[in-house]
Coordinates of C-alpha atoms and ligand atoms in Angstrom, one line a residue:
X1 CA -54.3 107.2 91.0
X2 CA -50.6 107.5 91.7
X3 CA -48.7 109.8 89.4
X4 CA -45.1 110.8 88.9
X5 CA -44.4 114.2 87.3
X6 CA -40.8 114.4 86.1
X7 CA -39.8 118.1 85.9
X8 CA -41.2 120.7 88.2
X9 CA -41.3 123.7 85.8
X10 CA -44.4 125.6 84.7
X11 CA -46.0 122.4 83.3
X12 CA -44.9 119.7 85.7
X13 CA -45.5 121.7 88.9
X14 CA -48.8 123.1 88.0
X15 CA -50.1 119.8 86.5
X16 CA -48.8 117.9 89.6
X17 CA -50.4 120.2 92.1
X18 CA -53.7 120.3 90.2
X19 CA -53.8 116.5 89.8
X20 CA -53.2 116.1 93.6
X21 CA -56.0 118.6 94.2
X22 CA -58.3 116.1 92.3
X23 CA -57.4 113.5 94.9
X24 CA -54.5 111.7 93.2
X25 CA -51.3 110.9 94.9
X26 CA -48.6 112.8 93.1
X27 CA -44.8 112.6 93.2
X28 CA -43.1 115.7 91.7
X29 CA -39.5 114.8 90.8
X30 CA -36.7 117.1 90.0
X31 CA -32.9 116.7 89.8
X32 CA -32.5 120.2 91.4
X33 CA -32.2 119.4 95.1
X34 CA -32.5 123.0 96.1
X35 CA -35.7 123.3 94.2
X36 CA -37.1 120.1 95.9
X37 CA -36.1 121.4 99.3
X38 CA -37.8 124.8 98.8
X39 CA -40.9 123.0 97.4
X40 CA -40.9 120.8 100.6
X41 CA -40.9 124.1 102.6
X42 CA -43.9 125.3 100.6
X43 CA -41.9 127.8 98.6
X44 CA -43.1 128.1 95.0
X45 CA -40.3 128.8 92.5
X46 CA -42.6 130.1 89.8
X47 CA -45.0 133.1 89.8
X48 CA -48.4 131.5 89.2
X49 CA -51.3 133.2 91.0
X50 CA -53.1 130.7 93.3
X51 CA -50.6 127.9 93.0
X52 CA -48.9 128.3 96.4
X53 CA -52.2 127.8 98.4
X54 CA -53.2 124.6 96.5
X55 CA -49.6 123.3 96.7
X56 CA -49.5 123.8 100.5
X57 CA -52.9 122.3 101.1
X58 CA -52.1 119.1 99.2
X59 CA -48.6 118.8 100.5
X60 CA -50.0 119.1 104.1
X61 CA -52.7 116.4 103.3
X62 CA -49.9 114.1 102.1
X63 CA -51.2 113.8 98.5
X64 CA -48.4 115.8 97.0
X65 CA -44.7 114.9 97.5
X66 CA -41.5 116.5 96.2
X67 CA -38.5 114.3 95.7
X68 CA -35.3 113.9 93.7
X69 CA -35.5 110.1 94.1
X70 CA -36.8 109.1 90.6
X71 CA -36.6 105.4 91.4
X72 CA -39.0 105.6 94.4
X73 CA -41.4 107.9 92.6
X74 CA -41.6 105.7 89.5
X75 CA -42.0 102.5 91.4
X76 CA -44.9 104.1 93.5
X77 CA -46.7 105.4 90.4
X78 CA -49.0 104.1 87.7
X79 CA -48.6 107.0 85.3
X80 CA -45.4 108.8 84.6
X81 CA -45.6 112.3 83.1
X82 CA -42.5 113.6 81.3
X83 CA -42.7 117.4 81.9
X84 CA -39.1 118.4 81.2
X85 CA -38.1 121.4 79.1
X86 CA -37.7 121.2 75.3
X87 CA -36.0 124.6 74.6
X88 CA -35.0 125.7 71.1
X89 CA -31.5 124.4 70.1
X90 CA -28.9 127.2 69.8
X91 CA -28.6 128.5 66.2
X92 CA -31.4 126.3 65.0
X93 CA -35.2 126.1 65.0
X94 CA -35.4 122.6 66.4
X95 CA -36.5 121.6 69.8
X96 CA -33.7 120.2 72.1
X97 CA -35.0 116.8 73.3
X98 CA -31.9 115.8 75.3
X99 CA -33.8 116.2 78.6
X100 CA -36.7 114.0 77.3
X101 CA -34.4 111.3 76.1
X102 CA -32.3 111.4 79.3
X103 CA -35.5 110.7 81.2
X104 CA -36.4 107.8 78.9
X105 CA -33.0 106.3 79.4
X106 CA -33.4 106.5 83.2
X107 CA -36.8 105.0 83.1
X108 CA -35.4 102.0 81.1
X109 CA -33.8 100.7 84.3
X110 CA -36.6 101.5 86.7
X111 CA -39.7 99.8 85.3
X112 CA -40.6 96.2 86.1
X113 CA -44.4 96.4 86.0
X114 CA -47.0 98.1 83.7
X115 CA -46.7 101.9 83.6
X116 CA -48.1 104.5 81.2
X117 CA -45.4 107.0 80.1
X118 CA -47.0 110.3 79.1
X119 CA -45.2 113.1 77.3
X120 CA -46.7 116.3 78.6
X121 CA -43.7 118.4 77.4
X122 CA -44.2 120.0 74.0
X123 CA -42.4 117.6 71.7
X124 CA -42.0 117.3 67.9
X125 CA -44.1 114.8 65.9
X126 CA -42.5 111.3 66.2
X127 CA -40.9 111.9 69.6
X128 CA -43.2 109.3 71.2
X129 CA -41.9 106.8 68.6
X130 CA -38.3 107.6 69.7
X131 CA -39.1 107.2 73.4
X132 CA -40.8 103.9 72.6
X133 CA -37.6 102.8 70.8
X134 CA -35.4 103.7 73.8
X135 CA -37.8 101.6 75.9
X136 CA -38.2 98.9 73.3
X137 CA -37.4 96.0 75.7
X138 CA -40.2 97.2 78.1
X139 CA -42.5 97.6 75.1
X140 CA -41.9 94.1 73.9
X141 CA -42.8 92.8 77.4
X142 CA -46.0 95.0 77.3
X143 CA -44.8 96.8 80.4
X144 CA -45.3 100.3 79.0
X145 CA -47.5 102.4 76.7
X146 CA -46.1 105.7 75.6
X147 CA -48.8 108.4 75.3
X148 CA -48.8 112.0 74.2
X149 CA -50.9 114.4 76.4
X150 CA -50.0 118.0 75.5
X151 CA -50.9 120.8 77.9
X152 CA -52.5 124.1 76.9
X153 CA -51.7 126.1 80.0
X154 CA -51.2 129.8 79.7
X155 CA -48.8 131.4 82.2
X156 CA -50.7 133.4 84.8
X157 CA -53.9 131.4 84.1
X158 CA -52.5 127.9 84.4
X159 CA -54.7 126.7 87.2
X160 CA -57.9 127.8 85.5
X161 CA -56.7 126.3 82.1
X162 CA -55.9 123.0 83.8
X163 CA -59.2 122.8 85.7
X164 CA -61.4 124.1 82.9
X165 CA -59.6 123.1 79.7
X166 CA -61.4 123.5 76.3
X167 CA -60.2 120.0 75.5
X168 CA -58.0 117.1 76.8
X169 CA -56.0 115.5 74.1
X170 CA -54.8 111.9 74.6
X171 CA -52.6 110.5 71.8
X172 CA -52.4 106.8 72.0
X173 CA -53.6 103.7 70.1
X174 CA -53.6 101.7 73.3
X175 CA -57.2 101.1 74.5
X176 CA -55.9 100.2 78.0
X177 CA -53.9 103.4 78.3
X178 CA -56.7 105.5 76.9
X179 CA -59.2 104.0 79.4
X180 CA -56.9 104.8 82.4
X181 CA -56.2 108.3 81.3
X182 CA -59.8 109.0 80.6
X183 CA -60.6 108.0 84.2
X184 CA -57.8 110.2 85.4
X185 CA -59.2 113.2 83.6
X186 CA -62.8 112.4 84.3
X187 CA -63.2 114.9 87.2
X188 CA -62.2 117.6 84.8
X189 CA -63.9 116.3 81.7
X190 CA -67.2 116.3 83.5
X191 CA -66.7 120.1 83.8
X192 CA -67.9 120.5 80.2
X193 CA -64.5 119.8 78.7
X194 CA -63.9 117.6 75.7
X195 CA -61.8 114.5 75.8
X196 CA -60.3 113.7 72.5
X197 CA -58.4 110.4 71.7
X198 CA -56.1 110.7 68.7
X199 CA -53.1 108.9 67.4
X200 CA -49.9 109.8 69.3
X201 CA -48.4 111.8 66.5
X202 CA -51.7 113.5 66.1
X203 CA -51.6 114.8 69.7
X204 CA -48.0 115.9 69.2
X205 CA -48.9 117.9 66.2
X206 CA -52.1 119.4 67.7
X207 CA -50.0 121.2 70.3
X208 CA -47.7 122.9 67.8
X209 CA -50.5 123.6 65.4
X210 CA -52.6 125.2 68.2
X211 CA -49.8 127.5 69.4
X212 CA -48.7 128.4 65.9
X213 CA -52.2 129.3 64.9
X214 CA -52.6 131.5 68.0
X215 CA -49.3 133.2 67.1
X216 CA -50.7 133.6 63.6
X217 CA -53.8 135.4 64.9
X218 CA -51.6 137.7 66.9
X219 CA -49.2 138.5 64.1
X220 CA -52.2 139.0 61.7
X221 CA -53.8 141.6 64.0
X222 CA -50.5 143.3 64.6
X223 CA -49.9 143.7 60.9
X224 CA -53.5 145.0 60.5
X225 CA -52.7 147.5 63.2
X226 CA -49.9 148.8 61.1
X227 CA -52.4 149.3 58.2
X228 CA -54.8 151.0 60.7
X229 CA -52.2 153.5 61.6
X230 CA -51.9 154.5 58.0
X231 CA -55.6 154.5 57.3
X232 CA -56.9 156.2 60.5
X233 CA -58.9 153.1 61.5
X234 CA -59.1 152.0 65.2
X235 CA -57.7 148.4 65.3
X236 CA -60.0 147.7 68.3
X237 CA -63.0 148.1 65.9
X238 CA -61.4 145.7 63.5
X239 CA -60.7 143.1 66.2
X240 CA -64.3 143.5 67.5
X241 CA -65.8 143.3 64.1
X242 CA -63.7 140.3 63.0
X243 CA -64.0 138.5 66.4
X244 CA -67.8 138.5 66.4
X245 CA -67.6 136.0 63.5
X246 CA -67.9 132.6 65.3
X247 CA -65.4 131.2 62.8
X248 CA -62.8 133.7 63.8
X249 CA -63.5 134.3 67.5
X250 CA -62.5 137.4 69.4
X251 CA -59.7 136.0 71.6
X252 CA -56.0 136.5 70.7
X253 CA -56.9 139.4 68.4
X254 CA -55.5 142.1 70.7
X255 CA -52.8 144.1 68.9
X256 CA -49.7 144.6 70.9
X257 CA -45.9 145.0 70.9
X258 CA -45.2 141.4 69.6
X259 CA -45.9 138.0 71.1
X260 CA -43.3 136.7 73.5
X261 CA -43.1 134.0 76.2
X262 CA -41.6 130.5 76.4
X263 CA -44.0 128.9 74.0
X264 CA -45.1 130.8 70.9
X265 CA -41.5 131.8 69.7
X266 CA -40.2 128.3 70.5
X267 CA -43.2 126.3 69.1
X268 CA -43.5 128.2 65.8
X269 CA -39.8 127.7 65.1
X270 CA -40.1 124.0 66.0
X271 CA -43.1 123.5 63.7
X272 CA -41.1 125.1 60.8
X273 CA -38.3 122.6 61.7
X274 CA -40.7 119.7 61.8
X275 CA -42.0 120.8 58.4
X276 CA -38.5 120.9 57.0
X277 CA -37.7 117.4 58.4
X278 CA -40.8 116.1 56.5
X279 CA -40.1 118.2 53.4
X280 CA -43.1 120.4 53.9
X281 CA -42.6 124.1 53.6
X282 CA -44.8 125.9 56.2
X283 CA -44.7 129.3 54.6
X284 CA -47.5 130.8 56.8
X285 CA -45.8 129.9 60.1
X286 CA -42.5 131.2 58.6
X287 CA -44.1 134.5 57.8
X288 CA -45.6 134.7 61.3
X289 CA -42.1 134.3 62.9
X290 CA -40.5 136.9 60.6
X291 CA -43.4 139.3 61.1
X292 CA -43.1 139.0 64.9
X293 CA -39.4 139.4 64.8
X294 CA -39.4 142.5 62.6
X295 CA -42.2 144.0 64.7
X296 CA -39.7 144.5 67.5
X297 CA -37.6 146.7 65.2
X298 CA -40.7 148.5 64.0
X299 CA -41.6 149.4 67.6
X300 CA -38.1 150.8 68.2
X301 CA -38.7 153.1 65.1
X302 CA -42.0 154.1 66.7
X303 CA -40.3 155.1 70.0
X304 CA -37.6 157.0 68.1
X305 CA -40.2 158.9 66.0
X306 CA -42.3 159.7 69.1
X307 CA -39.2 161.3 70.6
X308 CA -38.3 163.0 67.3
X309 CA -35.1 160.9 67.1
X310 CA -33.7 162.6 70.3
X311 CA -33.1 159.7 72.6
X312 CA -29.9 160.8 74.5
X313 CA -30.6 161.8 78.1
X314 CA -34.4 161.5 77.5
X315 CA -36.1 160.2 80.7
X316 CA -38.2 157.1 79.7
X317 CA -40.4 155.2 82.1
X318 CA -41.4 151.7 81.2
X319 CA -44.4 150.3 83.0
X320 CA -44.4 146.5 82.8
X321 CA -41.6 144.4 81.3
X322 CA -42.8 140.8 81.5
X323 CA -44.0 139.2 78.3
X324 CA -47.6 139.3 79.7
X325 CA -49.3 140.2 82.9
X326 CA -49.6 137.9 86.0
X327 CA -46.2 136.3 85.4
X328 CA -42.6 137.1 86.2
X329 CA -41.4 135.4 82.9
X330 CA -39.2 137.6 80.7
X331 CA -38.6 135.0 78.0
X332 CA -38.7 136.7 74.6
X333 CA -40.4 139.7 76.1
X334 CA -40.4 142.6 73.6
X335 CA -39.4 144.9 76.4
X336 CA -35.8 143.5 76.4
X337 CA -34.7 144.7 72.9
X338 CA -36.5 148.0 73.5
X339 CA -34.8 148.7 76.8
X340 CA -31.4 147.5 75.5
X341 CA -31.7 149.8 72.5
X342 CA -32.7 152.8 74.6
X343 CA -29.8 152.1 77.0
X344 CA -27.4 152.0 74.1
X345 CA -28.8 155.4 72.9
X346 CA -28.1 156.8 76.4
X347 CA -31.7 157.4 77.3
X348 CA -32.3 157.4 81.1
X349 CA -34.7 154.4 81.6
X350 CA -36.6 153.7 84.8
X351 CA -38.9 150.6 84.8
X352 CA -41.5 149.2 87.2
X353 CA -43.0 145.8 87.1
X354 CA -45.3 144.3 89.8
X355 CA -43.3 141.0 89.6
X356 CA -40.1 142.8 90.6
X357 CA -36.6 143.7 89.4
X358 CA -35.3 141.8 86.3
X359 CA -31.8 140.3 85.9
X360 CA -32.1 141.1 82.2
X361 CA -31.5 144.8 82.9
X362 CA -29.2 144.6 86.0
X363 CA -26.0 145.5 84.2
X364 CA -27.3 148.3 81.9
X365 CA -25.8 151.6 83.0
X366 CA -28.8 153.7 82.0
X367 CA -31.5 151.5 83.4
X368 CA -32.8 151.4 86.9
X369 CA -35.6 149.5 88.6
X370 CA -38.1 151.7 90.4
X371 CA -40.0 150.3 93.4
X372 CA -43.2 152.2 92.4
X373 CA -45.1 153.5 89.4
X374 CA -44.8 157.0 90.9
X375 CA -41.0 156.9 91.1
X376 CA -40.7 155.3 87.6
X377 CA -42.9 158.0 86.0
X378 CA -41.7 161.1 87.8
X379 CA -40.4 163.7 85.4
X380 CA -40.5 161.3 82.4
X381 CA -40.4 162.6 78.9
X382 CA -42.0 159.4 77.7
X383 CA -44.0 156.7 79.5
X384 CA -44.1 153.4 77.7
X385 CA -46.9 151.0 78.8
X386 CA -45.5 147.7 77.8
X387 CA -47.4 145.0 79.8
X388 CA -51.1 145.3 80.6
X389 CA -50.9 144.6 84.3
X390 CA -54.1 145.7 86.1
X391 CA -51.9 148.1 88.2
X392 CA -51.6 150.3 85.1
X393 CA -55.2 150.5 84.1
X394 CA -56.4 153.6 86.0
X395 CA -53.3 155.9 86.2
X396 CA -53.4 159.7 86.5
X397 CA -50.4 160.4 84.3
X398 CA -50.3 164.2 85.0
X399 CA -50.1 163.5 88.7
X400 CA -47.5 160.8 88.2
X401 CA -45.2 162.6 85.7
X402 CA -45.5 166.1 87.3
X403 CA -44.4 167.9 84.2
X404 CA -46.3 169.6 81.4
X405 CA -44.7 168.2 78.2
X406 CA -44.6 164.4 78.3
X407 CA -45.8 161.6 76.0
X408 CA -47.4 158.2 76.5
X409 CA -46.8 155.2 74.2
X410 CA -49.5 152.7 75.2
X411 CA -48.4 149.4 73.6
X412 CA -51.4 147.5 74.8
X413 CA -54.2 150.1 74.0
X414 CA -55.2 150.2 77.6
X415 CA -56.4 153.9 77.4
X416 CA -58.7 155.8 75.1
X417 CA -57.2 158.2 72.6
X418 CA -60.3 160.4 73.0
X419 CA -59.9 160.7 76.7
X420 CA -56.2 161.4 76.4
X421 CA -56.9 164.1 73.9
X422 CA -59.4 165.7 76.2
X423 CA -56.7 165.6 78.9
X424 CA -54.4 167.3 76.5
X425 CA -51.9 164.4 76.8
X426 CA -49.7 163.5 73.8
X427 CA -50.8 159.9 73.5
X428 CA -49.6 157.2 71.1
X429 CA -50.8 153.6 70.9
X430 CA -51.0 150.6 68.6
X431 CA -53.2 150.6 65.4
X432 CA -55.1 153.7 66.3
Ligands
UDX501 C1 -49.4 130.1 75.3 C2 -50.7 129.4 74.9 O1 -51.7 130.4 75.0 C3 -50.9 128.2 75.8 O2 -52.1 127.6 75.4 C4 -49.7 127.3 75.7 O3 -49.9 126.2 76.5 C5 -48.5 128.0 76.1 O4 -48.3 129.2 75.3 P1 -48.5 131.8 77.2 O5 -47.3 131.8 76.3 O6 -48.4 131.5 78.6 O7 -49.5 130.6 76.6 O8 -49.2 133.2 77.0 P2 -50.4 133.8 76.1 O9 -51.4 134.3 77.0 O10 -50.8 132.8 75.1 O11 -49.6 135.0 75.4 C6 -48.5 134.8 74.6 C7 -48.1 136.1 74.0 O12 -49.0 136.6 73.1 C8 -47.9 137.2 75.1 O13 -46.7 137.9 74.7 C9 -49.1 138.1 74.9 O14 -48.9 139.4 75.3 C10 -49.4 137.9 73.4 N1 -50.8 138.2 73.1 C11 -51.7 137.3 73.5 C12 -51.1 139.3 72.3 O15 -50.2 140.1 71.9 N2 -52.4 139.5 71.9 C13 -53.4 138.6 72.3 O16 -54.5 138.9 71.9 C14 -53.0 137.5 73.1

């Protein structure tokens, strides 16, 4: 099939590349000419393991095209995916849909034969109805069907999540559109995935509900970790014991510093907003958001108490700053408030992250990027393990720090408290 992906961010680019790898002809469209030019040179603007190789292969085999010419891409395609950003509006919880509606208004002028318009961007319930309204003339002429097809891609695992999804959700009442999309996804569905056809609004809500539930699991285990610290229980035992119950499941039960990223914070807030718009108070999601937000302050208190409230001139190494491993994404990463706070308290912070230096810390006078784990940790009073990159999983801290009296704050429970005790290292972690 011939597809047009509008927006070449994490969703549009990964989906477009993977669709082309299934044998489809894919036009990836973006207004950002520089981005299109670098993509045409095979340069990938996002950090996604494995993406560059698949992109180059399909671009070379002329199945994958990058263009800023929306008209040409739309006219050459059967299915048009809207993959533009839906960020949280400033000083509000609601999703900003201006990019989505801009695309809908542009499409109005470009469609003269039947096309399926698919929203892959995460959009609030009823957005498909609004897009349909903008394209009402085309709808009346039966030239379009507007479908919701949310993605469930995790950053750093996006190719695997696309190729082996737990489910493909298609929200449409159109039998014709459903049949076409089912055949598009057939190569993936055969790989033991489940293809679910729901109403359009149902598909829109499933996305928010899924992300908010995952965020709920994480906040739940993070709060249990607080209780474990008071009761001398190991949170890893609790996660394991809970997770073996098939109804709960063991994934997304790892206690940590607080969830971050471009989705959980945005989608939980947007779901609360959708609830308000439909006069439904989503108290659980609200408590998840406030629990996660207050966790960042709680972590600062932990750092302060580990250093006996003496932060000035303390040398602090931070290993990993991204919101999760295998990405360079810093959006809502819990490292940002922590490092900003320590900077204000005049600690001396050196950080290392395998994905490189971060703009977020560039102008902080007490913060410097170290090019290696060794240089970051040398002579540190405290080493904070913030992100669980594989690079940090087998470190010899005594050799790295090269001083007798130092502490470790392992925010991802990578190491064993018992082993640290045997090594005579002052070790702190989460929920243990
Ligand atoms: C998430 C959803 O998983 C994905 O399905 C959706 O399409 C996009 O949003 P992503 O934000 O890329 O994916 O990362 P994810 O792996 O879900 O982690 C989100 C945050 O939760 C990270 O900060 C991570 O560190 C944290 N997390 C995750 C935990 O603290 N504990 C866990 O057990 C799992």
